[in-house]
C-alpha positions as MATLAB code, in Angstrom:
seq = 'MTVLPDLTPWRASVDFRRLWASGLISNFGTFLTFVALPVQIKDLTGSAAAVGAVGAVELLPLILFGLYGGALADALDKRLLILWTEAGQGLLSAALLLNALLPHPAVWPLYAVAALSSALGSVQRPALDSLWPRIVAHDDLPAAAALNSFRWTVGGVAGPAVAGLVVAYAGLGWAYGADLVTFAVSVVLILPIAASPAAHEAVKPSLRSIAEGARYAWSRKELLGTYAVDLAAMFLAMPLAVLPFLADELDAKWSLGLMYASIPAGSLLVSLVSGWTGRVRRHGRMVVLSAALWGLAIAAAGAVRDVWLVLLLLAVAGGCDMISGIFRGAMWNQTIPDELRGRLAGIELLSYSVGPTLGQVRAGGMAGWLGVRASVGVGGLLCAGTVGLLALCLPALMAYDARTNEHAVRLRARRTAAPTRL';
ca = [
      99.326   14.165    2.042;
      99.888   15.690   -1.373;
      97.234   15.853   -4.073;
      99.527   17.267   -6.765;
     100.345   15.061   -9.778;
     103.116   12.503   -9.318;
     105.909   13.544  -11.717;
     108.011   10.395  -11.293;
     107.416    9.075  -14.859;
     108.376   12.479  -16.291;
     111.612   12.607  -14.297;
     112.602    8.970  -14.824;
     112.048    8.411  -18.568;
     113.308   10.645  -21.378;
     111.133    8.781  -23.902;
     108.088    9.446  -21.742;
     108.913   13.168  -21.813;
     109.328   13.185  -25.592;
     106.147   11.255  -26.257;
     104.246   13.342  -23.725;
     105.362   16.602  -25.329;
     104.529   15.295  -28.802;
     101.042   14.373  -27.684;
     100.524   17.729  -25.976;
     101.291   19.652  -29.142;
      99.406   17.422  -31.591;
      96.385   17.258  -29.267;
      96.187   21.041  -29.250;
      96.019   21.086  -33.039;
      93.585   18.201  -33.169;
      91.164   20.067  -30.946;
      91.360   23.071  -33.256;
      90.052   20.852  -36.053;
      87.672   19.143  -33.641;
      85.822   22.442  -33.275;
      86.328   23.765  -36.799;
      85.009   20.671  -38.614;
      81.479   20.551  -37.095;
      81.224   24.330  -37.352;
      82.028   24.128  -41.064;
      79.477   21.351  -41.606;
      76.894   23.365  -39.666;
      77.611   26.447  -41.786;
      77.412   24.497  -45.037;
      74.321   22.402  -44.220;
      72.497   23.973  -41.265;
      71.631   20.454  -40.051;
      72.249   18.888  -36.628;
      71.843   15.455  -38.231;
      74.576   16.302  -40.747;
      76.935   17.205  -37.900;
      76.023   14.016  -36.047;
      76.656   12.006  -39.232;
      80.374   12.610  -38.764;
      80.195    9.908  -36.118;
      78.601    7.520  -38.578;
      81.390    7.866  -41.156;
      84.023    7.452  -38.427;
      82.501    4.285  -37.013;
      83.444    1.598  -39.546;
      87.119    2.668  -39.871;
      87.273    2.873  -36.086;
      86.089   -0.715  -35.651;
      88.109   -2.261  -38.485;
      91.369   -0.435  -37.950;
      91.109   -0.403  -34.175;
      91.133   -4.184  -34.019;
      93.743   -4.591  -36.762;
      95.782   -1.726  -35.366;
      95.996   -3.587  -32.074;
      97.378   -6.642  -33.869;
      99.873   -4.441  -35.725;
     101.009   -2.859  -32.463;
     101.859   -6.307  -31.067;
     103.672   -7.426  -34.250;
     105.556   -4.302  -35.414;
     107.737   -1.546  -34.016;
     105.403    0.671  -32.013;
     107.463    3.814  -32.534;
     107.310    3.503  -36.325;
     103.555    2.988  -36.246;
     103.128    6.123  -34.152;
     105.468    8.121  -36.394;
     103.862    7.228  -39.730;
     100.297    7.635  -38.536;
     101.158   11.045  -37.072;
     102.559   12.114  -40.437;
      99.413   10.822  -42.160;
      97.219   12.885  -39.864;
      99.207   15.944  -40.875;
      98.439   15.291  -44.540;
      94.732   15.107  -43.727;
      94.936   18.501  -42.021;
      96.517   19.831  -45.211;
      93.531   18.482  -47.192;
      91.088   20.284  -44.888;
      93.077   23.486  -45.304;
      92.995   23.281  -49.088;
      89.245   22.621  -49.093;
      88.607   25.556  -46.750;
      90.524   27.873  -49.079;
      88.299   27.061  -52.048;
      85.749   29.719  -53.104;
      82.999   27.171  -52.462;
      84.208   24.469  -50.013;
      82.676   21.048  -50.534;
      81.021   19.000  -47.800;
      82.105   15.529  -48.904;
      85.854   16.077  -48.201;
      84.971   16.821  -44.580;
      83.390   13.395  -44.190;
      86.199   11.707  -46.147;
      88.864   13.255  -43.930;
      86.880   12.329  -40.818;
      86.780    8.679  -41.959;
      90.493    8.560  -42.862;
      91.473   10.320  -39.652;
      89.465    7.760  -37.711;
      91.361    4.955  -39.472;
      94.788    6.460  -38.770;
      93.927    7.252  -35.174;
      92.672    3.714  -34.684;
      96.004    2.310  -35.870;
      98.027    4.755  -33.788;
      96.232    4.590  -30.453;
      96.903    0.879  -29.664;
     100.594    1.448  -30.412;
     100.631    4.430  -28.052;
      98.735    2.648  -25.311;
     100.969   -0.416  -25.502;
     104.170    1.672  -25.528;
     103.600    3.455  -22.197;
     104.076    0.310  -20.051;
     107.440   -0.247  -21.776;
     108.853    3.155  -20.899;
     107.321    3.604  -17.423;
     107.933    1.502  -14.312;
     105.004   -0.739  -13.313;
     104.145    0.997  -10.047;
     104.322    4.388  -11.780;
     101.676    3.539  -14.392;
      98.776    5.230  -12.504;
     100.898    8.392  -12.297;
     101.684    8.101  -16.014;
      97.977    7.710  -16.779;
      97.224   10.877  -14.827;
     100.013   12.806  -16.579;
      98.819   11.593  -19.973;
      95.311   12.657  -19.123;
      96.671   16.050  -18.069;
      98.438   16.346  -21.423;
      95.220   15.541  -23.269;
      93.138   17.960  -21.263;
      95.557   20.866  -21.715;
      95.031   20.517  -25.459;
      91.344   19.932  -24.865;
      90.994   23.206  -22.970;
      93.315   25.416  -24.990;
      92.444   23.991  -28.414;
      88.663   24.576  -28.371;
      88.996   27.918  -26.607;
      91.475   29.154  -29.208;
      89.532   27.502  -32.039;
      86.374   29.381  -31.139;
      88.245   32.676  -31.480;
      90.205   31.637  -34.576;
      87.126   30.371  -36.447;
      85.069   33.430  -35.489;
      87.671   36.109  -36.248;
      90.257   34.583  -38.611;
      88.453   31.802  -40.442;
      88.456   28.022  -40.696;
      91.618   27.931  -42.781;
      93.703   29.288  -39.925;
      92.466   26.549  -37.599;
      93.294   23.807  -40.111;
      96.671   25.397  -40.884;
      97.623   25.526  -37.210;
      96.682   21.855  -36.867;
      99.023   21.011  -39.762;
     101.909   22.814  -38.050;
     101.358   20.967  -34.756;
     101.544   17.580  -36.498;
     104.851   18.568  -38.111;
     106.323   19.547  -34.727;
     105.004   16.325  -33.178;
     106.760   14.186  -35.791;
     110.072   15.930  -35.047;
     109.667   15.131  -31.330;
     108.870   11.460  -31.963;
     111.922   10.828  -34.175;
     114.500   10.516  -31.313;
     112.405    8.033  -29.313;
     114.039    4.613  -29.040;
     112.740    1.771  -31.174;
     110.113   -0.456  -29.566;
     110.100   -3.770  -31.461;
     107.588   -6.558  -30.999;
     107.861   -8.827  -27.974;
     109.496  -12.216  -28.505;
     106.128  -13.881  -27.895;
     104.351  -11.701  -30.496;
     102.463  -13.287  -33.381;
     101.861  -11.944  -36.868;
      98.766   -9.785  -37.329;
      95.874  -11.935  -38.470;
      92.246  -12.667  -37.737;
      93.448  -15.500  -35.514;
      95.629  -13.189  -33.437;
      92.786  -10.674  -33.130;
      90.480  -13.473  -31.980;
      93.084  -14.527  -29.412;
      93.035  -11.033  -27.938;
      89.225  -11.033  -27.911;
      89.143  -14.370  -26.064;
      91.525  -13.035  -23.440;
      89.399   -9.917  -22.976;
      86.268  -12.068  -22.634;
      87.954  -14.132  -19.932;
      88.638  -10.976  -17.894;
      85.225   -9.910  -16.622;
      86.593   -6.905  -14.765;
      88.056   -5.617  -18.042;
      84.769   -6.245  -19.819;
      83.126   -4.176  -17.122;
      85.346   -1.170  -17.828;
      84.568   -1.437  -21.550;
      80.817   -1.698  -20.966;
      80.641    1.200  -18.509;
      82.654    3.535  -20.706;
      80.719    2.557  -23.838;
      77.408    3.284  -22.121;
      78.598    6.610  -20.708;
      79.922    7.915  -24.014;
      77.111    6.626  -26.221;
      74.277    7.879  -24.036;
      75.662   11.136  -22.664;
      78.251   12.596  -25.067;
      76.749   15.970  -26.133;
      79.465   17.303  -28.466;
      77.549   16.987  -31.744;
      74.781   19.321  -30.570;
      76.879   21.955  -28.792;
      76.797   24.374  -31.781;
      72.999   24.209  -31.660;
      72.868   24.436  -27.851;
      74.905   27.648  -28.005;
      72.424   29.056  -30.532;
      69.432   28.002  -28.427;
      70.869   29.723  -25.372;
      71.462   32.835  -27.493;
      75.177   32.572  -26.703;
      77.040   31.830  -29.925;
      80.127   33.331  -28.302;
      80.158   30.420  -25.826;
      80.692   27.592  -28.341;
      84.460   27.411  -27.898;
      83.995   27.531  -24.126;
      81.442   24.712  -24.309;
      83.890   22.510  -26.171;
      86.607   23.493  -23.694;
      84.528   23.000  -20.543;
      84.596   19.191  -20.488;
      88.397   18.987  -20.871;
      88.743   21.922  -18.450;
      87.048   19.853  -15.764;
      89.328   16.962  -16.670;
      92.330   19.262  -16.387;
      91.376   20.402  -12.896;
      91.086   16.807  -11.744;
      94.430   15.863  -13.298;
      96.095   18.778  -11.482;
      95.073   17.250   -8.135;
      95.455   13.607   -9.199;
      98.053   12.648   -6.611;
      95.366   10.929   -4.532;
      94.591    8.437   -7.320;
      97.771    6.465   -6.679;
      96.510    5.572   -3.200;
      93.185    4.125   -4.405;
      93.097    0.365   -4.941;
      89.414   -0.329   -5.673;
      89.629    0.935   -9.240;
      86.441   -0.701  -10.504;
      84.230    1.076   -8.015;
      85.737    4.429   -8.956;
      85.076    3.734  -12.652;
      81.399    3.042  -11.948;
      80.846    5.967   -9.570;
      82.504    8.548  -11.789;
      80.670    7.335  -14.929;
      77.314    7.655  -13.175;
      78.163   11.157  -11.977;
      79.204   12.074  -15.522;
      75.716   11.174  -16.725;
      73.991   13.160  -13.988;
      76.100   16.256  -14.687;
      75.307   16.066  -18.413;
      71.586   15.645  -17.620;
      71.691   18.770  -15.450;
      73.466   20.701  -18.240;
      70.558   19.892  -20.524;
      68.011   21.093  -17.962;
      69.357   24.517  -17.012;
      69.010   27.662  -19.113;
      71.859   29.818  -17.861;
      74.876   29.449  -20.147;
      77.389   29.885  -17.314;
      75.740   27.115  -15.337;
      75.828   24.923  -18.444;
      79.581   25.555  -18.719;
      80.057   24.704  -15.031;
      78.122   21.441  -15.321;
      80.033   20.436  -18.439;
      83.242   21.023  -16.482;
      81.964   18.835  -13.618;
      81.150   16.126  -16.149;
      84.664   16.387  -17.569;
      86.174   15.946  -14.122;
      84.136   12.792  -13.582;
      85.206   11.459  -16.969;
      88.849   12.080  -16.078;
      88.529   10.082  -12.845;
      86.973    7.207  -14.755;
      89.717    7.345  -17.385;
      92.553    7.316  -14.857;
      91.282    4.199  -13.119;
      90.360    2.404  -16.354;
      93.876    3.049  -17.639;
      95.446    1.824  -14.412;
      93.447   -1.423  -14.548;
      94.412   -2.021  -18.165;
      98.097   -1.185  -17.877;
      98.696   -3.006  -14.600;
      97.055   -6.306  -15.556;
      97.500   -6.999  -19.304;
     100.677   -8.883  -20.404;
     102.988   -7.196  -22.911;
     102.465   -9.739  -25.703;
      98.719   -8.964  -25.709;
      98.930   -5.260  -24.917;
      98.456   -4.028  -28.483;
      95.437   -6.205  -29.234;
      93.801   -5.343  -25.935;
      94.569   -1.682  -26.584;
      92.659   -2.072  -29.853;
      89.660   -3.404  -27.950;
      90.023   -0.606  -25.399;
      90.078    1.871  -28.276;
      86.689    0.588  -29.374;
      85.302    0.937  -25.856;
      86.266    4.593  -25.453;
      85.942    5.653  -29.105;
      82.928    3.813  -30.488;
      80.839    5.259  -27.674;
      81.564    8.930  -28.476;
      81.343    8.217  -32.210;
      77.925    6.607  -31.921;
      77.080    9.221  -29.327;
      77.359   11.904  -31.987;
      74.802   10.062  -34.092;
      72.539    9.572  -31.066;
      72.798   13.181  -29.960;
      72.151   14.554  -33.427;
      69.262   12.198  -34.136;
      67.624   12.713  -30.757;
      68.012   16.475  -31.125;
      66.111   16.317  -34.401;
      63.391   14.258  -32.731;
      63.055   15.733  -29.228;
      65.034   18.944  -29.423;
      68.567   19.896  -28.482;
      68.121   20.318  -24.718;
      66.110   17.108  -24.417;
      68.825   15.245  -26.340;
      71.382   16.327  -23.733;
      69.211   15.858  -20.646;
      67.583   12.523  -21.511;
      70.917   11.102  -22.646;
      72.518   11.955  -19.309;
      69.728   10.303  -17.318;
      69.877    7.182  -19.478;
      73.626    7.045  -18.880;
      73.323    7.199  -15.081;
      70.634    4.522  -15.034;
      72.504    2.195  -17.387;
      75.744    2.485  -15.421;
      73.844    1.603  -12.243;
      72.446   -1.533  -13.883;
      75.878   -2.527  -15.143;
      77.303   -2.202  -11.633;
      74.719   -4.703  -10.404;
      75.492   -7.101  -13.246;
      79.307   -6.905  -13.013;
      80.456   -8.069   -9.573;
      84.012   -8.717  -10.816;
      84.399   -5.044  -11.697;
      83.103   -3.889   -8.323;
      85.362   -6.363   -6.495;
      88.592   -5.426   -8.328;
      91.480   -4.609   -5.981;
      94.893   -3.723   -7.450;
      96.658   -5.253   -4.435;
      95.136   -8.717   -4.728;
      93.923   -9.174   -8.317;
      95.730  -12.243   -9.687;
      96.539  -10.609  -13.030;
      97.950   -7.478  -11.383;
     100.069   -9.570   -9.008;
     101.395  -11.713  -11.877;
     102.286   -8.770  -14.099;
     103.921   -6.915  -11.221;
     106.184   -9.909  -10.665;
     107.050  -10.084  -14.379;
     107.878   -6.401  -14.542;
     110.061   -6.661  -11.445;
     112.016   -9.516  -13.033;
     112.447   -7.563  -16.306;
     113.084   -3.894  -15.455;
     111.506   -1.205  -17.623;
     113.676    0.605  -20.167;
     113.866    4.228  -18.951;
];
């Protein structure tokens, strides 16, 4: 019984390989900026609340463009949406680079770029999420989700680790410049991917079409459960905004890059042994269990005082988050029809992005009120308790079985009748 990742999607689909490689490279650069931006705000303001405020400026674009981006993904060519938004993100990295090179960098461009980047990412992500089921066979979607998570975590481990060294020894400009280069390479990789036009049943993007997607999501209580659990976990227990201050409090400034890398490192380890996930059918229960364990690991990280133990617990939390993400993705991709995939991907984007975005505000605000370590520890405990309550209130999520769920059975039959383009 192998536990290694299932490479079938990689071997079977050239477009999957191209899109996977593009994401790997751009994610690495994005994580460079992910570390450099809060460090620059911290250096310019000295305020945990100012770092947490990044989440506040990202929130409105995330909500507005996430929902509309989902409608666009259903109505337009998904490849073109991905291509143009990737190029736009590269221009934003160029703006950060120029600001960093000024004799006296300004703070406001950092918030402006964060807001615009949130908007572009919110348009791109539904197109990406709705493209995978078109280029991967239905039964291989859990394996594709694990491989995509592996791709993200490689960038999440390498990017912050390298960023910590680059920012400390070379300067912020080098981190932003490297991010710009990765976006350029990513665009080149996306160009050969085959066009992915709208489905025949697609409707034009409008408030009515967005509402149609929302009504479908509301009718699927097991999907609502995945959104609620992930939102609670990320809002209550995401500690990223206060990590620069936690490193200072532990008298270990050298560990900041490792702190940012620890969560994706744990995710990476899980993805490397993700072969077992394809044999699990009770996806909802795995989502709940792993989200609760995420909260407990974060709470423990806030309680201990040894920096190496903090890094270990953050890695454990990242592994739990990866397990939750794999099974959420499998539930979404194996049960949502193609003509609604973009709009539901927009709603999914809100579930896994609004939580971390608001979580930055929560973490920063609570750190100013209770202290940095209490912000981390109390948030983790609140997460575990809230996820437990949600499990009691969401029987459809706990009962989900990929073998018998009516939506999974129906979509499997549709995909069998219309083979995937590989």
